[in-house]
Structure formats: structure tokens, C-alpha cells
Coordinates of C-alpha atoms in Angstrom, one line a residue:
M1 CA -26.6 -22.2 -52.4
K2 CA -25.5 -18.4 -52.5
T3 CA -27.4 -17.8 -49.0
S4 CA -25.0 -20.6 -47.8
I5 CA -22.0 -19.1 -48.9
L6 CA -23.3 -15.5 -47.6
I7 CA -24.1 -17.2 -44.1
L8 CA -20.5 -18.7 -43.9
I9 CA -18.8 -15.3 -44.8
L10 CA -21.1 -13.4 -42.4
V11 CA -20.0 -15.9 -39.6
S12 CA -16.3 -15.9 -40.4
C13 CA -16.2 -12.3 -40.2
T14 CA -17.8 -12.3 -36.9
L15 CA -15.4 -14.8 -35.5
A16 CA -12.6 -13.0 -37.2
K17 CA -13.3 -9.8 -35.1
Q18 CA -13.0 -11.6 -31.8
L19 CA -9.3 -10.8 -31.0
Y20 CA -9.2 -13.2 -27.8
D21 CA -10.5 -16.7 -28.1
V22 CA -12.8 -17.0 -25.2
K23 CA -12.2 -20.9 -25.2
K24 CA -8.3 -20.6 -24.8
S25 CA -7.6 -16.8 -23.3
Y26 CA -7.5 -15.7 -20.0
V27 CA -8.5 -12.3 -20.9
T28 CA -11.9 -11.4 -19.8
P29 CA -14.3 -9.8 -22.3
V30 CA -16.2 -6.9 -20.7
N31 CA -19.6 -5.5 -22.4
E32 CA -22.5 -3.9 -21.8
I33 CA -23.9 -6.6 -19.4
N34 CA -21.0 -7.1 -17.3
F35 CA -19.1 -4.0 -17.3
E36 CA -20.8 -3.1 -14.2
K37 CA -20.0 -6.1 -12.2
Q38 CA -16.6 -7.2 -13.6
I39 CA -15.2 -3.3 -13.0
N40 CA -16.9 -0.9 -11.0
K41 CA -18.4 -3.3 -8.4
I42 CA -14.8 -5.0 -8.1
R43 CA -13.1 -1.9 -7.9
Q44 CA -15.6 -0.8 -4.9
T45 CA -15.7 -4.2 -3.2
T46 CA -11.9 -5.6 -3.1
K47 CA -8.1 -4.3 -3.5
Y48 CA -7.7 -5.6 -6.8
V49 CA -6.3 -3.8 -9.9
T50 CA -8.0 -4.1 -13.3
I51 CA -6.5 -3.8 -16.8
V52 CA -8.8 -3.3 -20.0
H53 CA -7.9 -3.3 -23.4
F54 CA -10.6 -1.1 -25.2
Y55 CA -10.0 -1.6 -28.9
K56 CA -11.7 -1.7 -32.2
Y57 CA -10.8 -4.7 -34.5
S58 CA -9.9 -2.1 -37.3
D59 CA -7.9 -0.2 -35.3
G60 CA -4.7 -1.5 -36.9
E61 CA -2.8 -2.0 -33.7
S62 CA -4.8 -4.5 -31.5
R63 CA -4.5 -7.5 -33.6
S64 CA -0.8 -7.4 -33.9
F65 CA -0.3 -6.8 -30.1
A66 CA -3.4 -9.3 -28.8
P67 CA -0.6 -12.1 -28.6
K68 CA 1.5 -10.4 -26.2
Y69 CA -1.6 -9.1 -24.2
D70 CA -2.4 -12.8 -24.0
E71 CA 1.1 -14.0 -22.8
F72 CA 1.1 -11.2 -20.4
T73 CA -2.4 -12.7 -19.1
N74 CA -1.0 -16.1 -18.7
E75 CA 1.7 -14.5 -16.4
Y76 CA 0.0 -11.9 -14.3
K77 CA -3.3 -13.5 -13.9
G78 CA -3.8 -13.4 -10.8
I79 CA -1.8 -10.5 -9.4
F80 CA -4.1 -8.4 -12.1
R81 CA -7.7 -9.0 -13.2
I82 CA -7.2 -8.4 -17.3
A83 CA -10.0 -7.8 -19.4
S84 CA -10.6 -6.5 -23.1
C85 CA -13.6 -4.7 -24.4
D86 CA -14.7 -4.3 -28.0
C87 CA -16.0 -0.9 -28.5
E88 CA -17.7 -1.8 -32.0
E89 CA -19.9 -4.2 -30.1
A90 CA -20.1 -2.3 -26.7
E91 CA -20.2 1.0 -28.3
K92 CA -22.5 2.5 -25.2
I93 CA -19.4 1.2 -22.8
C94 CA -16.7 3.2 -24.6
Q95 CA -18.8 6.3 -24.7
K96 CA -19.5 5.9 -21.1
E97 CA -16.0 5.6 -20.2
N98 CA -15.1 8.3 -22.8
V99 CA -12.7 6.1 -24.6
S100 CA -12.1 7.5 -28.2
K101 CA -8.5 6.6 -29.2
F102 CA -7.8 3.1 -29.7
P103 CA -6.0 0.9 -28.9
T104 CA -6.8 2.2 -25.2
F105 CA -5.2 0.6 -22.3
R106 CA -6.6 1.6 -19.2
V107 CA -6.0 0.8 -15.5
Y108 CA -8.7 0.6 -12.7
P109 CA -7.1 1.0 -9.4
P110 CA -9.6 0.4 -6.1
Y111 CA -11.8 3.4 -5.4
P112 CA -11.4 6.3 -4.5
V113 CA -8.6 6.3 -7.2
P114 CA -9.6 7.2 -10.8
A115 CA -8.8 5.1 -13.4
I116 CA -5.8 6.2 -15.7
D117 CA -5.0 5.5 -19.1
Y118 CA -1.5 4.3 -20.4
E119 CA 0.0 6.8 -22.6
G120 CA 3.5 5.5 -23.4
P121 CA 4.5 3.3 -26.5
L122 CA 2.4 0.0 -27.1
E123 CA 4.6 -2.2 -25.4
I124 CA 3.7 -4.7 -22.3
D125 CA 6.5 -3.7 -19.8
G126 CA 5.2 0.1 -20.0
I127 CA 1.6 -1.2 -19.1
L128 CA 2.6 -3.5 -16.6
K129 CA 4.8 -0.6 -14.7
L130 CA 1.6 1.6 -14.6
A131 CA -0.8 -1.1 -13.3
T132 CA 2.2 -2.0 -10.8
K133 CA 1.9 1.4 -9.3
Y134 CA -1.5 0.8 -7.9
V135 CA -1.1 -3.0 -6.6
H136 CA -2.3 -2.8 -2.9
N137 CA 0.5 -4.4 -0.4
N138 CA -0.5 -6.1 2.7
V139 CA 3.1 -7.4 3.1
I140 CA 5.0 -6.3 6.6
E141 CA 8.6 -5.9 6.8
I142 CA 9.8 -8.1 9.6
T143 CA 13.0 -7.7 11.7
E144 CA 14.5 -9.0 15.0
G145 CA 12.4 -6.5 16.8
N146 CA 9.1 -7.5 15.8
I147 CA 9.2 -11.0 14.5
N148 CA 7.7 -12.2 17.8
T149 CA 5.0 -9.9 17.7
F150 CA 4.2 -10.9 13.9
I151 CA 4.2 -14.5 14.6
N152 CA 2.4 -14.8 17.9
E153 CA -0.4 -12.1 17.2
N154 CA -3.6 -13.7 15.8
P155 CA -2.2 -17.3 16.4
T156 CA -5.0 -19.2 14.4
V157 CA -3.7 -17.2 11.5
P158 CA -0.6 -18.8 9.4
K159 CA 2.0 -16.7 9.0
V160 CA 4.0 -16.6 5.5
L161 CA 7.6 -15.2 5.4
L162 CA 9.7 -14.3 2.4
F163 CA 13.6 -14.0 2.8
S164 CA 15.0 -11.8 0.1
E165 CA 18.1 -10.3 -0.8
K166 CA 16.5 -7.6 -3.4
K167 CA 15.3 -4.2 -2.6
G168 CA 11.7 -3.3 -2.6
Y169 CA 8.7 -5.8 -2.2
P170 CA 8.2 -8.3 -5.0
L171 CA 5.2 -7.9 -7.1
V172 CA 4.1 -11.5 -7.0
Y173 CA 4.1 -11.5 -3.4
K174 CA 2.2 -8.2 -3.0
G175 CA -0.3 -9.8 -5.3
L176 CA -0.5 -12.8 -3.0
S177 CA -0.9 -11.0 0.1
V178 CA -4.2 -9.3 -1.7
E179 CA -5.7 -12.9 -2.6
F180 CA -5.0 -14.2 0.9
E181 CA -6.2 -11.1 3.0
K182 CA -7.8 -12.0 6.0
K183 CA -6.5 -15.5 5.6
L184 CA -2.8 -15.5 5.7
S185 CA -0.6 -12.8 7.3
F186 CA 2.8 -11.8 4.8
G187 CA 5.9 -11.0 6.1
L188 CA 9.4 -10.1 4.1
V189 CA 12.4 -10.5 5.8
R190 CA 15.8 -8.8 4.3
S191 CA 19.0 -10.8 3.8
S192 CA 20.4 -8.0 6.4
E193 CA 18.7 -9.5 9.5
K194 CA 21.4 -12.1 9.8
A195 CA 19.7 -13.0 13.2
L196 CA 16.7 -14.3 11.4
I197 CA 18.4 -15.6 8.8
D198 CA 20.3 -18.1 11.2
R199 CA 17.1 -18.7 13.0
Y200 CA 15.3 -20.2 10.0
S201 CA 18.2 -22.0 8.9
I202 CA 18.0 -19.8 5.7
K203 CA 20.8 -21.0 3.2
G204 CA 19.6 -19.2 -0.1
F205 CA 17.3 -16.3 -1.6
P206 CA 14.2 -16.2 -1.9
K207 CA 13.1 -18.7 0.6
L208 CA 9.4 -19.1 1.4
L209 CA 8.3 -20.5 4.6
L210 CA 4.6 -20.9 5.9
I211 CA 4.3 -20.9 9.8
K212 CA 1.7 -22.1 12.0
T213 CA 1.9 -21.2 15.5
N214 CA 0.8 -24.4 17.1
E215 CA 3.4 -26.5 14.7
K216 CA 7.4 -26.7 15.7
K217 CA 8.7 -27.1 12.2
P218 CA 7.3 -24.0 9.3
Y219 CA 6.4 -25.5 5.7
P220 CA 9.0 -24.6 3.1
F221 CA 8.0 -24.1 -0.5
T222 CA 10.0 -25.8 -3.0
G223 CA 8.3 -24.9 -6.1
E224 CA 8.5 -22.1 -8.9
Y225 CA 8.3 -18.6 -7.6
K226 CA 5.7 -17.7 -9.7
F227 CA 2.2 -16.7 -8.6
K228 CA 0.4 -19.9 -9.8
A229 CA 2.8 -22.4 -7.9
M230 CA 2.8 -20.0 -5.0
F231 CA -1.1 -19.7 -4.9
D232 CA -1.4 -23.5 -5.0
F233 CA 0.7 -23.9 -2.3
L234 CA -0.3 -21.1 0.3
N235 CA -4.3 -22.2 -0.7
V236 CA -3.7 -25.8 0.9
H237 CA -2.7 -24.0 4.5
S238 CA -5.0 -20.9 4.3
E239 CA -8.5 -20.9 5.9
V240 CA -11.8 -20.1 4.9
F241 CA -13.0 -18.7 8.3
V242 CA -10.0 -17.6 10.9
P243 CA -11.8 -16.6 14.3
G244 CA -9.7 -13.5 15.4
G245 CA -8.3 -13.3 11.8
G246 CA -7.3 -10.0 9.8
S247 CA -5.2 -8.6 7.6
S248 CA -1.5 -8.4 7.8
A249 CA -1.7 -4.2 7.6
D250 CA -3.8 -4.3 10.5
S251 CA -0.9 -6.0 13.2
A252 CA 0.8 -4.4 15.6
A253 CA 3.9 -5.3 13.7
T254 CA 3.1 -2.9 11.2
K255 CA 2.9 0.1 13.5
E256 CA 6.9 0.7 13.0
W257 CA 6.2 4.5 14.8
M258 CA 5.5 2.7 18.1
M259 CA 9.4 1.4 17.8
Q260 CA 10.9 4.5 16.6
V261 CA 12.0 7.4 19.0
V262 CA 11.0 10.3 16.6
P263 CA 8.2 8.9 14.4
Q264 CA 5.9 10.6 11.6
L265 CA 2.8 12.3 12.6
H266 CA 0.1 11.1 10.0
Q267 CA -3.1 9.7 9.8
R268 CA -2.3 6.1 10.9
S269 CA 0.2 7.0 13.7
A270 CA -1.4 10.1 15.4
N271 CA -3.5 8.5 17.7
D272 CA -0.7 6.2 18.8
I273 CA 2.0 8.7 19.5
C274 CA 0.1 12.1 19.9
L275 CA -3.7 12.6 19.8
K276 CA -5.3 9.8 22.0
V277 CA -2.4 9.6 24.5
E278 CA -3.6 11.0 28.0
G279 CA -1.4 14.1 29.5
V280 CA 1.1 14.4 26.5
I281 CA 2.5 17.2 24.8
C282 CA 3.3 16.2 21.1
V283 CA 6.5 18.0 20.3
I284 CA 6.4 18.2 16.3
L285 CA 9.0 19.2 14.5
M286 CA 7.6 20.6 11.1
N287 CA 9.1 20.1 7.8
N288 CA 8.5 21.0 4.2
G289 CA 9.1 17.5 2.7
D290 CA 9.1 13.7 3.6
K291 CA 13.0 13.7 5.1
P292 CA 13.6 15.8 8.0
D293 CA 17.3 16.9 8.8
N294 CA 19.1 14.0 10.6
G295 CA 20.7 16.4 12.9
L296 CA 17.5 17.9 14.1
V297 CA 15.9 14.6 14.5
D298 CA 19.2 13.6 16.4
E299 CA 18.6 16.9 18.7
L300 CA 14.8 16.0 19.3
K301 CA 16.1 12.1 20.1
K302 CA 18.6 13.4 22.9
L303 CA 15.5 15.3 24.2
N304 CA 13.2 12.3 24.4
Q305 CA 16.7 10.8 26.1
Q306 CA 16.5 13.6 28.5
Y307 CA 12.8 14.0 29.8
E308 CA 12.2 10.3 29.5
R309 CA 14.6 10.4 32.8
H310 CA 12.0 12.9 34.6
I311 CA 8.8 11.7 33.5
N312 CA 7.5 11.6 37.1
R313 CA 7.7 15.3 36.7
G314 CA 4.0 15.4 35.6
T315 CA 4.8 16.7 31.8
V316 CA 5.0 14.1 29.1
F317 CA 6.7 14.8 25.9
K318 CA 6.2 12.9 22.8
F319 CA 8.9 14.0 20.3
M320 CA 7.6 13.5 16.2
W321 CA 7.8 15.0 12.8
L322 CA 5.5 16.3 10.3
D323 CA 5.6 16.5 6.8
V324 CA 4.0 19.7 6.0
K325 CA 4.0 19.5 2.2
T326 CA 1.7 16.8 2.5
E327 CA -0.4 17.9 5.6
S328 CA -0.9 21.2 4.2
K329 CA -4.1 21.6 6.7
W330 CA -1.7 21.2 9.4
G331 CA 0.7 23.7 8.3
Q332 CA -2.3 26.4 7.7
A333 CA -3.3 25.5 11.4
L334 CA 0.2 25.7 12.9
D335 CA 1.8 28.8 11.1
F336 CA 4.1 27.1 9.1
Q337 CA 6.3 29.5 7.1
G338 CA 8.3 26.9 4.9
E339 CA 11.2 26.7 7.4
P340 CA 11.4 23.8 9.6
K341 CA 10.2 24.7 13.3
I342 CA 9.2 23.2 16.3
V343 CA 5.7 23.5 17.8
L344 CA 4.3 22.0 21.2
L345 CA 0.9 20.9 21.0
N346 CA -1.6 20.3 23.5
P347 CA -4.4 17.6 22.0
S348 CA -6.5 17.6 24.6
K349 CA -10.1 19.2 25.0
R350 CA -8.7 22.7 25.2
K351 CA -6.9 22.1 21.9
R352 CA -3.5 24.8 21.7
F353 CA 0.0 24.9 20.6
A354 CA 3.2 26.8 21.2
V355 CA 5.8 27.9 18.8
H356 CA 9.4 27.2 19.7
E357 CA 11.1 30.7 18.8
G358 CA 14.7 30.3 19.7
E359 CA 17.4 28.3 17.6
M360 CA 17.0 24.7 16.6
T361 CA 19.4 23.0 19.3
F362 CA 19.2 20.7 22.2
Q363 CA 19.8 23.8 24.6
A364 CA 17.3 25.8 23.0
I365 CA 14.4 23.5 22.6
Q366 CA 14.9 22.4 26.2
K367 CA 14.5 26.0 27.4
T368 CA 10.9 26.1 25.7
L369 CA 10.0 22.6 27.1
E370 CA 10.9 24.0 30.9
K371 CA 9.1 27.4 30.0
L372 CA 6.1 25.0 29.4
I373 CA 6.5 23.2 32.7
S374 CA 7.0 26.3 34.8
G375 CA 3.9 27.7 33.0
D376 CA 5.2 30.3 31.1
L377 CA 4.7 29.7 27.6
K378 CA 2.2 30.9 25.9
F379 CA -0.5 28.8 23.8
K380 CA -2.6 29.8 20.8
N381 CA -6.2 28.0 20.6
L382 CA -6.7 25.9 17.9
G383 CA -10.6 25.8 18.1
E384 CA -12.4 22.7 18.8
S385 CA -11.1 20.3 16.5
L386 CA -7.7 19.5 14.7
P387 CA -6.9 19.5 10.9
D388 CA -7.6 16.4 9.1
F389 CA -4.9 14.4 7.8
V390 CA -4.1 13.3 4.5
K391 CA -6.0 9.9 4.4
I392 CA -3.2 6.6 4.1
D393 CA -4.5 3.8 2.1
L394 CA -3.8 0.6 3.7

């Protein structure tokens, strides 16, 4: 009898230590057996963001917080992968992960971004805010200028349009764009795009349409704007295999720099606007930050208009700007000293550059360009290769 009671007590204690009921909870338990597969492999092979609650049953806070974490999981499963790790049972994993404070809520973004711990007050909103920063976004902002490219490119891939009056990109929509990557292409239309609002007869916001190229009418979504309902609707129309398919991020409609007179020079735009354009001279406004002076940009726009008329003169100028604060290697290579300046880059085999020495005005910059055309401008050699750009995660 005493033995039976002892066994019953031990079983009750073991069950009591389970914060999350594996039969009812959507929180995935991770341990020494599955941690590598559930966390590290996911980070290596997908774009999902994982949140892990590291705890000890005795830590004093996890038991009271677990119901809130469970509720959070019910609402955000699909957008995030949400897990827990009992560090009394999986001690080696917690030691390997250098978890010594309990509870610890750690966000694991896709590699190569490092994992990061939530440091604020123990509240769901704070954890959500941290994790949201790392959610990948395959959504393209759609305007009257790129709508036809978006719809007609990769015709076998269905297109999804969300019409919204809110700023930014909805978290649920970004999560769906990751979930259906290479199966559906996602676009966002702002309420200010009146021509598109009229074109698709949008009467209220938000409004979600699924469009198939070979069908005249789009499919409207009529359910609740939550992940599960939207997922179920889109899943019906997604293709398991789409010939010629691809992510929305691969679409030419995402290349906003191709539609700008003075685009930003960075890793993704460089080949299209400068480095791989035959016979081009790249006129670069070097700026110490991500927002160049509008007056300087306007001067370059006027110059572009001037030289577009005389493209048959043999020299092709492409005008752009560079954030040297981010692209520090380019700043070093092109002798940037901190103040905005104009550099003329010849990206051909003999990689060379020249610095505009005059005022930052239309007339002064034009004189420098004319000196180049006449062969009177002195260039400096850059060597065999150009500096690397900071990698942009798609």
C-alpha cells in the first residue's frame, strides 16, 4: 500500500512539472533529442522565426506566465514557431545554449542573424515586439506603376493582393508570405492608390483578393483576418509545384530602383543601375546616412534629364546615391571624408573613379561631367576589384 502511494506521489509530481500539456498546447517541447532539428535546422533551412521559453518549474514566474504564453501561441502559431524547454530535464541543452536565468525567452531568427534574449518586463507584448523584428517579408508594395508587372510575371503563380489603409506591413500578411513562399506572390496596395482601388472595386479595408492570370475575376476573401482563416483560404489555391515559380522577392516589380531617377546604390541594386551596365559612368552622391538632401537629389534629377537628351554622345551617365554610413568599405575606397560629395565611378575592367571638386549645384556638377566627356578629368585607380556591399537579407 505504501509503495502504491509513493508511486502515485512521484507520478503526480512528474505531471505537475509539465507547464504545457502536450495533448492540448500548441507550444512545442524541445529537449536534447529534438533541439537540433526543431531549432538549428529550421534556422538553417527556412525563414521562420522561433521563440523558446527556457524555464525551470521552480523558477517562480514560469508557472503563472505559461497560460499567457499558451494563449499567445494559439493566436500566433504559423507566424512564429513557438517552443519551450524544461532546463531541469534538458540540462545539457540549456548549458550548451548558455541559459542560466529563468525564465528566459529567446528569439531564434534565421541564420546568420544571432539568437537574442528578451530583456524587458515579463509580458507578451514585449516578446512579440522583439520577435516581430525578425519576421521575413516577401510582400511587394504595389502601385499603378508596377501592378501589371506583378500580375503578369510568372503567370502560373497565383497573386495575392491586400488592400490596406494602415501603415507598414501587417504581421499576419508577412507570415503568410513566408508560409507560401514560391507558391503564391504577395502584394500590398495602399488606400492612396485610387486607380487600383477603382480597378478592383474595393469598397472597404482591409480587403484580400487572390488573382489567377488565366481567370477574369479575382477570388475575394470573406473570412476573419486572422492567420488560420487566411491560410486556409490561400492554401486551396496554392500550387504544390509551380513551373517558373518563385518568391515575390524575386519579382521585377520589387526592383523599385529601376523606376527611380536617382535610386540608392546597394547590394541588390548595384548590378542593375551601375556595375553591370555596359559603358556607364556611375554618378554617385555619397551621403553619411540613409536620407540624402532633397535639394541635392533634385540637382541630380535635372542632370539626368539634361543628359538623357544627349545619350548619343557616347557617354552614359547613371545617377544614384550611396549611404556611406552603412557602406563603410565604399566610403574608404572612394575617399569619403564625412560631407556629401559626388564621385564618378567607371566600373569597367579598369576600375577608376574621379571626385567632383566644385560646388554641389547643377552648373558645377555639369562642368565636371563635361570635363569627363572631353577627356580632361583625372581618375584614380581602384584596383582589380570593387568594395563589397553590406549583404541585404531578402
